[in-house]
JSON list of N, CA, C and O in Angstrom, two decimals:
[
{"chain": "A", "resi": 1273, "resn": "MET", "atom": "N", "xyz": [-39.95, -0.49, 63.47]},
{"chain": "A", "resi": 1273, "resn": "MET", "atom": "CA", "xyz": [-38.99, -1.56, 63.29]},
{"chain": "A", "resi": 1273, "resn": "MET", "atom": "C", "xyz": [-38.89, -2.43, 64.53]},
{"chain": "A", "resi": 1273, "resn": "MET", "atom": "O", "xyz": [-38.74, -3.62, 64.43]},
{"chain": "A", "resi": 1274, "resn": "SER", "atom": "N", "xyz": [-39.00, -1.84, 65.71]},
{"chain": "A", "resi": 1274, "resn": "SER", "atom": "CA", "xyz": [-38.90, -2.63, 66.93]},
{"chain": "A", "resi": 1274, "resn": "SER", "atom": "C", "xyz": [-40.07, -3.59, 67.06]},
{"chain": "A", "resi": 1274, "resn": "SER", "atom": "O", "xyz": [-39.95, -4.66, 67.65]},
{"chain": "A", "resi": 1275, "resn": "SER", "atom": "N", "xyz": [-41.23, -3.20, 66.50]},
{"chain": "A", "resi": 1275, "resn": "SER", "atom": "CA", "xyz": [-42.39, -4.10, 66.52]},
{"chain": "A", "resi": 1275, "resn": "SER", "atom": "C", "xyz": [-42.11, -5.36, 65.71]},
{"chain": "A", "resi": 1275, "resn": "SER", "atom": "O", "xyz": [-42.46, -6.46, 66.15]},
{"chain": "A", "resi": 1276, "resn": "VAL", "atom": "N", "xyz": [-41.49, -5.21, 64.58]},
{"chain": "A", "resi": 1276, "resn": "VAL", "atom": "CA", "xyz": [-41.14, -6.36, 63.74]},
{"chain": "A", "resi": 1276, "resn": "VAL", "atom": "C", "xyz": [-40.12, -7.23, 64.45]},
{"chain": "A", "resi": 1276, "resn": "VAL", "atom": "O", "xyz": [-40.25, -8.46, 64.48]},
{"chain": "A", "resi": 1277, "resn": "THR", "atom": "N", "xyz": [-39.13, -6.61, 65.05]},
{"chain": "A", "resi": 1277, "resn": "THR", "atom": "CA", "xyz": [-38.10, -7.35, 65.77]},
{"chain": "A", "resi": 1277, "resn": "THR", "atom": "C", "xyz": [-38.67, -8.10, 66.96]},
{"chain": "A", "resi": 1277, "resn": "THR", "atom": "O", "xyz": [-38.36, -9.28, 67.16]},
{"chain": "A", "resi": 1278, "resn": "SER", "atom": "N", "xyz": [-39.52, -7.47, 67.73]},
{"chain": "A", "resi": 1278, "resn": "SER", "atom": "CA", "xyz": [-40.09, -8.14, 68.90]},
{"chain": "A", "resi": 1278, "resn": "SER", "atom": "C", "xyz": [-41.01, -9.28, 68.48]},
{"chain": "A", "resi": 1278, "resn": "SER", "atom": "O", "xyz": [-41.05, -10.33, 69.12]},
{"chain": "A", "resi": 1279, "resn": "SER", "atom": "N", "xyz": [-41.73, -9.09, 67.39]},
{"chain": "A", "resi": 1279, "resn": "SER", "atom": "CA", "xyz": [-42.59, -10.16, 66.87]},
{"chain": "A", "resi": 1279, "resn": "SER", "atom": "C", "xyz": [-41.74, -11.35, 66.44]},
{"chain": "A", "resi": 1279, "resn": "SER", "atom": "O", "xyz": [-42.07, -12.51, 66.73]},
{"chain": "A", "resi": 1280, "resn": "TRP", "atom": "N", "xyz": [-40.65, -11.08, 65.75]},
{"chain": "A", "resi": 1280, "resn": "TRP", "atom": "CA", "xyz": [-39.76, -12.14, 65.30]},
{"chain": "A", "resi": 1280, "resn": "TRP", "atom": "C", "xyz": [-39.17, -12.89, 66.50]},
{"chain": "A", "resi": 1280, "resn": "TRP", "atom": "O", "xyz": [-39.11, -14.11, 66.51]},
{"chain": "A", "resi": 1281, "resn": "ARG", "atom": "N", "xyz": [-38.75, -12.15, 67.53]},
{"chain": "A", "resi": 1281, "resn": "ARG", "atom": "CA", "xyz": [-38.19, -12.77, 68.72]},
{"chain": "A", "resi": 1281, "resn": "ARG", "atom": "C", "xyz": [-39.21, -13.65, 69.42]},
{"chain": "A", "resi": 1281, "resn": "ARG", "atom": "O", "xyz": [-38.88, -14.73, 69.91]},
{"chain": "A", "resi": 1282, "resn": "ARG", "atom": "N", "xyz": [-40.45, -13.19, 69.51]},
{"chain": "A", "resi": 1282, "resn": "ARG", "atom": "CA", "xyz": [-41.50, -14.00, 70.14]},
{"chain": "A", "resi": 1282, "resn": "ARG", "atom": "C", "xyz": [-41.74, -15.29, 69.37]},
{"chain": "A", "resi": 1282, "resn": "ARG", "atom": "O", "xyz": [-41.89, -16.36, 69.95]},
{"chain": "A", "resi": 1283, "resn": "ARG", "atom": "N", "xyz": [-41.77, -15.20, 68.04]},
{"chain": "A", "resi": 1283, "resn": "ARG", "atom": "CA", "xyz": [-41.96, -16.41, 67.23]},
{"chain": "A", "resi": 1283, "resn": "ARG", "atom": "C", "xyz": [-40.81, -17.38, 67.39]},
{"chain": "A", "resi": 1283, "resn": "ARG", "atom": "O", "xyz": [-41.00, -18.59, 67.48]},
{"chain": "A", "resi": 1284, "resn": "ARG", "atom": "N", "xyz": [-39.58, -16.85, 67.43]},
{"chain": "A", "resi": 1284, "resn": "ARG", "atom": "CA", "xyz": [-38.40, -17.73, 67.60]},
{"chain": "A", "resi": 1284, "resn": "ARG", "atom": "C", "xyz": [-38.41, -18.39, 68.96]},
{"chain": "A", "resi": 1284, "resn": "ARG", "atom": "O", "xyz": [-38.08, -19.56, 69.10]},
{"chain": "A", "resi": 1285, "resn": "GLN", "atom": "N", "xyz": [-38.78, -17.64, 70.01]},
{"chain": "A", "resi": 1285, "resn": "GLN", "atom": "CA", "xyz": [-38.85, -18.21, 71.35]},
{"chain": "A", "resi": 1285, "resn": "GLN", "atom": "C", "xyz": [-39.92, -19.30, 71.42]},
{"chain": "A", "resi": 1285, "resn": "GLN", "atom": "O", "xyz": [-39.70, -20.36, 72.01]},
{"chain": "A", "resi": 1286, "resn": "ALA", "atom": "N", "xyz": [-41.05, -19.06, 70.80]},
{"chain": "A", "resi": 1286, "resn": "ALA", "atom": "CA", "xyz": [-42.12, -20.06, 70.78]},
{"chain": "A", "resi": 1286, "resn": "ALA", "atom": "C", "xyz": [-41.65, -21.32, 70.05]},
{"chain": "A", "resi": 1286, "resn": "ALA", "atom": "O", "xyz": [-41.92, -22.44, 70.49]},
{"chain": "A", "resi": 1287, "resn": "ALA", "atom": "N", "xyz": [-40.92, -21.14, 68.96]},
{"chain": "A", "resi": 1287, "resn": "ALA", "atom": "CA", "xyz": [-40.40, -22.29, 68.21]},
{"chain": "A", "resi": 1287, "resn": "ALA", "atom": "C", "xyz": [-39.40, -23.07, 69.05]},
{"chain": "A", "resi": 1287, "resn": "ALA", "atom": "O", "xyz": [-39.41, -24.32, 69.06]},
{"chain": "A", "resi": 1288, "resn": "ARG", "atom": "N", "xyz": [-38.52, -22.37, 69.75]},
{"chain": "A", "resi": 1288, "resn": "ARG", "atom": "CA", "xyz": [-37.54, -23.05, 70.63]},
{"chain": "A", "resi": 1288, "resn": "ARG", "atom": "C", "xyz": [-38.25, -23.83, 71.73]},
{"chain": "A", "resi": 1288, "resn": "ARG", "atom": "O", "xyz": [-37.90, -24.97, 72.03]},
{"chain": "A", "resi": 1289, "resn": "ASN", "atom": "N", "xyz": [-39.26, -23.20, 72.33]},
{"chain": "A", "resi": 1289, "resn": "ASN", "atom": "CA", "xyz": [-40.00, -23.88, 73.40]},
{"chain": "A", "resi": 1289, "resn": "ASN", "atom": "C", "xyz": [-40.74, -25.10, 72.87]},
{"chain": "A", "resi": 1289, "resn": "ASN", "atom": "O", "xyz": [-40.78, -26.14, 73.53]},
{"chain": "A", "resi": 1290, "resn": "ARG", "atom": "N", "xyz": [-41.32, -24.97, 71.67]},
{"chain": "A", "resi": 1290, "resn": "ARG", "atom": "CA", "xyz": [-42.03, -26.09, 71.07]},
{"chain": "A", "resi": 1290, "resn": "ARG", "atom": "C", "xyz": [-41.08, -27.27, 70.82]},
{"chain": "A", "resi": 1290, "resn": "ARG", "atom": "O", "xyz": [-41.39, -28.41, 71.14]},
{"chain": "A", "resi": 1291, "resn": "ARG", "atom": "N", "xyz": [-39.91, -26.96, 70.26]},
{"chain": "A", "resi": 1291, "resn": "ARG", "atom": "CA", "xyz": [-38.94, -28.03, 70.00]},
{"chain": "A", "resi": 1291, "resn": "ARG", "atom": "C", "xyz": [-38.46, -28.67, 71.29]},
{"chain": "A", "resi": 1291, "resn": "ARG", "atom": "O", "xyz": [-38.31, -29.90, 71.36]},
{"chain": "A", "resi": 1292, "resn": "ALA", "atom": "N", "xyz": [-38.24, -27.87, 72.33]},
{"chain": "A", "resi": 1292, "resn": "ALA", "atom": "CA", "xyz": [-37.80, -28.41, 73.61]},
{"chain": "A", "resi": 1292, "resn": "ALA", "atom": "C", "xyz": [-38.87, -29.31, 74.22]},
{"chain": "A", "resi": 1292, "resn": "ALA", "atom": "O", "xyz": [-38.56, -30.38, 74.76]},
{"chain": "A", "resi": 1293, "resn": "LEU", "atom": "N", "xyz": [-40.11, -28.91, 74.13]},
{"chain": "A", "resi": 1293, "resn": "LEU", "atom": "CA", "xyz": [-41.20, -29.71, 74.67]},
{"chain": "A", "resi": 1293, "resn": "LEU", "atom": "C", "xyz": [-41.35, -31.02, 73.92]},
{"chain": "A", "resi": 1293, "resn": "LEU", "atom": "O", "xyz": [-41.47, -32.08, 74.52]},
{"chain": "A", "resi": 1294, "resn": "ILE", "atom": "N", "xyz": [-41.30, -30.97, 72.60]},
{"chain": "A", "resi": 1294, "resn": "ILE", "atom": "CA", "xyz": [-41.41, -32.18, 71.80]},
{"chain": "A", "resi": 1294, "resn": "ILE", "atom": "C", "xyz": [-40.25, -33.12, 72.11]},
{"chain": "A", "resi": 1294, "resn": "ILE", "atom": "O", "xyz": [-40.43, -34.33, 72.25]},
{"chain": "A", "resi": 1295, "resn": "SER", "atom": "N", "xyz": [-39.06, -32.57, 72.26]},
{"chain": "A", "resi": 1295, "resn": "SER", "atom": "CA", "xyz": [-37.89, -33.38, 72.60]},
{"chain": "A", "resi": 1295, "resn": "SER", "atom": "C", "xyz": [-38.05, -34.02, 73.97]},
{"chain": "A", "resi": 1295, "resn": "SER", "atom": "O", "xyz": [-37.73, -35.20, 74.16]},
{"chain": "A", "resi": 1296, "resn": "ALA", "atom": "N", "xyz": [-38.57, -33.27, 74.93]},
{"chain": "A", "resi": 1296, "resn": "ALA", "atom": "CA", "xyz": [-38.78, -33.81, 76.27]},
{"chain": "A", "resi": 1296, "resn": "ALA", "atom": "C", "xyz": [-39.82, -34.92, 76.26]},
{"chain": "A", "resi": 1296, "resn": "ALA", "atom": "O", "xyz": [-39.66, -35.94, 76.93]},
{"chain": "A", "resi": 1297, "resn": "ILE", "atom": "N", "xyz": [-40.89, -34.74, 75.49]},
{"chain": "A", "resi": 1297, "resn": "ILE", "atom": "CA", "xyz": [-41.92, -35.77, 75.41]},
{"chain": "A", "resi": 1297, "resn": "ILE", "atom": "C", "xyz": [-41.36, -37.02, 74.75]},
{"chain": "A", "resi": 1297, "resn": "ILE", "atom": "O", "xyz": [-41.58, -38.14, 75.21]},
{"chain": "A", "resi": 1298, "resn": "ASP", "atom": "N", "xyz": [-40.61, -36.84, 73.66]},
{"chain": "A", "resi": 1298, "resn": "ASP", "atom": "CA", "xyz": [-40.01, -37.99, 72.97]},
{"chain": "A", "resi": 1298, "resn": "ASP", "atom": "C", "xyz": [-39.00, -38.72, 73.86]},
{"chain": "A", "resi": 1298, "resn": "ASP", "atom": "O", "xyz": [-38.85, -39.94, 73.75]},
{"chain": "A", "resi": 1299, "resn": "GLY", "atom": "N", "xyz": [-38.32, -38.00, 74.72]},
{"chain": "A", "resi": 1299, "resn": "GLY", "atom": "CA", "xyz": [-37.30, -38.61, 75.57]},
{"chain": "A", "resi": 1299, "resn": "GLY", "atom": "C", "xyz": [-37.78, -39.02, 76.95]},
{"chain": "A", "resi": 1299, "resn": "GLY", "atom": "O", "xyz": [-36.98, -39.44, 77.78]},
{"chain": "A", "resi": 1300, "resn": "ALA", "atom": "N", "xyz": [-39.08, -38.91, 77.20]},
{"chain": "A", "resi": 1300, "resn": "ALA", "atom": "CA", "xyz": [-39.61, -39.26, 78.52]},
{"chain": "A", "resi": 1300, "resn": "ALA", "atom": "C", "xyz": [-39.39, -40.74, 78.80]},
{"chain": "A", "resi": 1300, "resn": "ALA", "atom": "O", "xyz": [-39.59, -41.59, 77.93]},
{"chain": "A", "resi": 1301, "resn": "ASN", "atom": "N", "xyz": [-38.96, -41.03, 80.02]},
{"chain": "A", "resi": 1301, "resn": "ASN", "atom": "CA", "xyz": [-38.63, -42.40, 80.38]},
{"chain": "A", "resi": 1301, "resn": "ASN", "atom": "C", "xyz": [-39.85, -43.26, 80.65]},
{"chain": "A", "resi": 1301, "resn": "ASN", "atom": "O", "xyz": [-39.80, -44.47, 80.48]},
{"chain": "A", "resi": 1302, "resn": "THR", "atom": "N", "xyz": [-40.91, -42.67, 81.10]},
{"chain": "A", "resi": 1302, "resn": "THR", "atom": "CA", "xyz": [-42.10, -43.44, 81.46]},
{"chain": "A", "resi": 1302, "resn": "THR", "atom": "C", "xyz": [-43.34, -42.84, 80.80]},
{"chain": "A", "resi": 1302, "resn": "THR", "atom": "O", "xyz": [-43.37, -41.64, 80.50]},
{"chain": "A", "resi": 1303, "resn": "PRO", "atom": "N", "xyz": [-44.36, -43.66, 80.62]},
{"chain": "A", "resi": 1303, "resn": "PRO", "atom": "CA", "xyz": [-45.62, -43.12, 80.09]},
{"chain": "A", "resi": 1303, "resn": "PRO", "atom": "C", "xyz": [-46.21, -42.04, 80.99]},
{"chain": "A", "resi": 1303, "resn": "PRO", "atom": "O", "xyz": [-46.82, -41.09, 80.50]},
{"chain": "A", "resi": 1304, "resn": "ALA", "atom": "N", "xyz": [-46.01, -42.17, 82.29]},
{"chain": "A", "resi": 1304, "resn": "ALA", "atom": "CA", "xyz": [-46.54, -41.17, 83.22]},
{"chain": "A", "resi": 1304, "resn": "ALA", "atom": "C", "xyz": [-45.87, -39.81, 83.00]},
{"chain": "A", "resi": 1304, "resn": "ALA", "atom": "O", "xyz": [-46.53, -38.78, 83.01]},
{"chain": "A", "resi": 1305, "resn": "MET", "atom": "N", "xyz": [-44.57, -39.83, 82.79]},
{"chain": "A", "resi": 1305, "resn": "MET", "atom": "CA", "xyz": [-43.85, -38.57, 82.54]},
{"chain": "A", "resi": 1305, "resn": "MET", "atom": "C", "xyz": [-44.30, -37.97, 81.21]},
{"chain": "A", "resi": 1305, "resn": "MET", "atom": "O", "xyz": [-44.52, -36.77, 81.09]},
{"chain": "A", "resi": 1306, "resn": "ARG", "atom": "N", "xyz": [-44.47, -38.83, 80.20]},
{"chain": "A", "resi": 1306, "resn": "ARG", "atom": "CA", "xyz": [-44.94, -38.35, 78.90]},
{"chain": "A", "resi": 1306, "resn": "ARG", "atom": "C", "xyz": [-46.33, -37.72, 79.03]},
{"chain": "A", "resi": 1306, "resn": "ARG", "atom": "O", "xyz": [-46.59, -36.65, 78.48]},
{"chain": "A", "resi": 1307, "resn": "HIS", "atom": "N", "xyz": [-47.19, -38.38, 79.79]},
{"chain": "A", "resi": 1307, "resn": "HIS", "atom": "CA", "xyz": [-48.54, -37.87, 80.00]},
{"chain": "A", "resi": 1307, "resn": "HIS", "atom": "C", "xyz": [-48.50, -36.52, 80.73]},
{"chain": "A", "resi": 1307, "resn": "HIS", "atom": "O", "xyz": [-49.25, -35.60, 80.39]},
{"chain": "A", "resi": 1308, "resn": "GLU", "atom": "N", "xyz": [-47.64, -36.40, 81.72]},
{"chain": "A", "resi": 1308, "resn": "GLU", "atom": "CA", "xyz": [-47.51, -35.15, 82.46]},
{"chain": "A", "resi": 1308, "resn": "GLU", "atom": "C", "xyz": [-47.03, -34.01, 81.55]},
{"chain": "A", "resi": 1308, "resn": "GLU", "atom": "O", "xyz": [-47.56, -32.91, 81.59]},
{"chain": "A", "resi": 1309, "resn": "LEU", "atom": "N", "xyz": [-46.04, -34.29, 80.71]},
{"chain": "A", "resi": 1309, "resn": "LEU", "atom": "CA", "xyz": [-45.54, -33.27, 79.78]},
{"chain": "A", "resi": 1309, "resn": "LEU", "atom": "C", "xyz": [-46.61, -32.89, 78.76]},
{"chain": "A", "resi": 1309, "resn": "LEU", "atom": "O", "xyz": [-46.74, -31.72, 78.40]},
{"chain": "A", "resi": 1310, "resn": "MET", "atom": "N", "xyz": [-47.38, -33.85, 78.30]},
{"chain": "A", "resi": 1310, "resn": "MET", "atom": "CA", "xyz": [-48.45, -33.55, 77.36]},
{"chain": "A", "resi": 1310, "resn": "MET", "atom": "C", "xyz": [-49.53, -32.71, 78.04]},
{"chain": "A", "resi": 1310, "resn": "MET", "atom": "O", "xyz": [-50.13, -31.83, 77.42]},
{"chain": "A", "resi": 1311, "resn": "GLY", "atom": "N", "xyz": [-49.77, -32.97, 79.32]},
{"chain": "A", "resi": 1311, "resn": "GLY", "atom": "CA", "xyz": [-50.72, -32.16, 80.07]},
{"chain": "A", "resi": 1311, "resn": "GLY", "atom": "C", "xyz": [-50.23, -30.73, 80.20]},
{"chain": "A", "resi": 1311, "resn": "GLY", "atom": "O", "xyz": [-51.01, -29.78, 80.06]},
{"chain": "A", "resi": 1312, "resn": "LEU", "atom": "N", "xyz": [-48.95, -30.56, 80.45]},
{"chain": "A", "resi": 1312, "resn": "LEU", "atom": "CA", "xyz": [-48.38, -29.22, 80.51]},
{"chain": "A", "resi": 1312, "resn": "LEU", "atom": "C", "xyz": [-48.51, -28.51, 79.17]},
{"chain": "A", "resi": 1312, "resn": "LEU", "atom": "O", "xyz": [-48.79, -27.32, 79.12]},
{"chain": "A", "resi": 1313, "resn": "SER", "atom": "N", "xyz": [-48.29, -29.24, 78.11]},
{"chain": "A", "resi": 1313, "resn": "SER", "atom": "CA", "xyz": [-48.37, -28.61, 76.79]},
{"chain": "A", "resi": 1313, "resn": "SER", "atom": "C", "xyz": [-49.80, -28.16, 76.49]},
{"chain": "A", "resi": 1313, "resn": "SER", "atom": "O", "xyz": [-50.01, -27.16, 75.83]},
{"chain": "A", "resi": 1314, "resn": "GLY", "atom": "N", "xyz": [-50.78, -28.88, 76.99]},
{"chain": "A", "resi": 1314, "resn": "GLY", "atom": "CA", "xyz": [-52.17, -28.51, 76.75]},
{"chain": "A", "resi": 1314, "resn": "GLY", "atom": "C", "xyz": [-52.66, -27.40, 77.65]},
{"chain": "A", "resi": 1314, "resn": "GLY", "atom": "O", "xyz": [-53.62, -26.71, 77.34]},
{"chain": "A", "resi": 1315, "resn": "SER", "atom": "N", "xyz": [-51.98, -27.20, 78.78]},
{"chain": "A", "resi": 1315, "resn": "SER", "atom": "CA", "xyz": [-52.45, -26.20, 79.73]},
{"chain": "A", "resi": 1315, "resn": "SER", "atom": "C", "xyz": [-51.92, -24.80, 79.44]},
{"chain": "A", "resi": 1315, "resn": "SER", "atom": "O", "xyz": [-52.37, -23.84, 80.01]},
{"chain": "A", "resi": 1316, "resn": "SER", "atom": "N", "xyz": [-50.96, -24.71, 78.56]},
{"chain": "A", "resi": 1316, "resn": "SER", "atom": "CA", "xyz": [-50.37, -23.41, 78.24]},
{"chain": "A", "resi": 1316, "resn": "SER", "atom": "C", "xyz": [-50.71, -23.03, 76.81]},
{"chain": "A", "resi": 1316, "resn": "SER", "atom": "O", "xyz": [-50.49, -23.80, 75.89]},
{"chain": "A", "resi": 1317, "resn": "SER", "atom": "N", "xyz": [-51.22, -21.85, 76.61]},
{"chain": "A", "resi": 1317, "resn": "SER", "atom": "CA", "xyz": [-51.58, -21.43, 75.26]},
{"chain": "A", "resi": 1317, "resn": "SER", "atom": "C", "xyz": [-50.37, -21.36, 74.35]},
{"chain": "A", "resi": 1317, "resn": "SER", "atom": "O", "xyz": [-50.49, -21.49, 73.14]},
{"chain": "A", "resi": 1318, "resn": "GLN", "atom": "N", "xyz": [-49.19, -21.20, 74.92]},
{"chain": "A", "resi": 1318, "resn": "GLN", "atom": "CA", "xyz": [-47.97, -21.12, 74.11]},
{"chain": "A", "resi": 1318, "resn": "GLN", "atom": "C", "xyz": [-47.67, -22.46, 73.45]},
{"chain": "A", "resi": 1318, "resn": "GLN", "atom": "O", "xyz": [-47.07, -22.53, 72.40]},
{"chain": "A", "resi": 1319, "resn": "PHE", "atom": "N", "xyz": [-48.14, -23.57, 74.07]},
{"chain": "A", "resi": 1319, "resn": "PHE", "atom": "CA", "xyz": [-47.80, -24.89, 73.56]},
{"chain": "A", "resi": 1319, "resn": "PHE", "atom": "C", "xyz": [-48.99, -25.62, 72.95]},
{"chain": "A", "resi": 1319, "resn": "PHE", "atom": "O", "xyz": [-48.91, -26.80, 72.69]},
{"chain": "A", "resi": 1320, "resn": "LEU", "atom": "N", "xyz": [-50.09, -24.94, 72.72]},
{"chain": "A", "resi": 1320, "resn": "LEU", "atom": "CA", "xyz": [-51.28, -25.63, 72.23]},
{"chain": "A", "resi": 1320, "resn": "LEU", "atom": "C", "xyz": [-51.04, -26.37, 70.93]},
{"chain": "A", "resi": 1320, "resn": "LEU", "atom": "O", "xyz": [-51.58, -27.45, 70.73]},
{"chain": "A", "resi": 1321, "resn": "ASN", "atom": "N", "xyz": [-50.24, -25.83, 70.06]},
{"chain": "A", "resi": 1321, "resn": "ASN", "atom": "CA", "xyz": [-49.99, -26.47, 68.76]},
{"chain": "A", "resi": 1321, "resn": "ASN", "atom": "C", "xyz": [-48.68, -27.22, 68.72]},
{"chain": "A", "resi": 1321, "resn": "ASN", "atom": "O", "xyz": [-48.21, -27.58, 67.64]},
{"chain": "A", "resi": 1322, "resn": "ALA", "atom": "N", "xyz": [-48.09, -27.50, 69.85]},
{"chain": "A", "resi": 1322, "resn": "ALA", "atom": "CA", "xyz": [-46.76, -28.11, 69.88]},
{"chain": "A", "resi": 1322, "resn": "ALA", "atom": "C", "xyz": [-46.73, -29.50, 69.25]},
{"chain": "A", "resi": 1322, "resn": "ALA", "atom": "O", "xyz": [-45.75, -29.88, 68.63]},
{"chain": "A", "resi": 1323, "resn": "LEU", "atom": "N", "xyz": [-47.78, -30.26, 69.40]},
{"chain": "A", "resi": 1323, "resn": "LEU", "atom": "CA", "xyz": [-47.75, -31.63, 68.93]},
{"chain": "A", "resi": 1323, "resn": "LEU", "atom": "C", "xyz": [-48.48, -31.83, 67.61]},
{"chain": "A", "resi": 1323, "resn": "LEU", "atom": "O", "xyz": [-48.64, -32.94, 67.17]},
{"chain": "A", "resi": 1324, "resn": "ARG", "atom": "N", "xyz": [-48.90, -30.76, 67.00]},
{"chain": "A", "resi": 1324, "resn": "ARG", "atom": "CA", "xyz": [-49.64, -30.89, 65.73]},
{"chain": "A", "resi": 1324, "resn": "ARG", "atom": "C", "xyz": [-48.69, -30.84, 64.56]},
{"chain": "A", "resi": 1324, "resn": "ARG", "atom": "O", "xyz": [-47.65, -30.36, 64.55]}
]
C-alpha cells in the first residue's frame, strides 16, 4: 500500500511543479526570463513534458 501512496504523491508533486513552471513561464516579464525558465524546464527530467 505504501508503494501506491508514494507513487501517487510523486505524481501529484510532479503535477504541482509542472503547473508552477507553466505559470512562471506565462507570467515572465521579459522574453529573456521566459527563455531562461524554458531552459530550466528542458534541463530537468521532471519537467521534460511540462510544455506539451
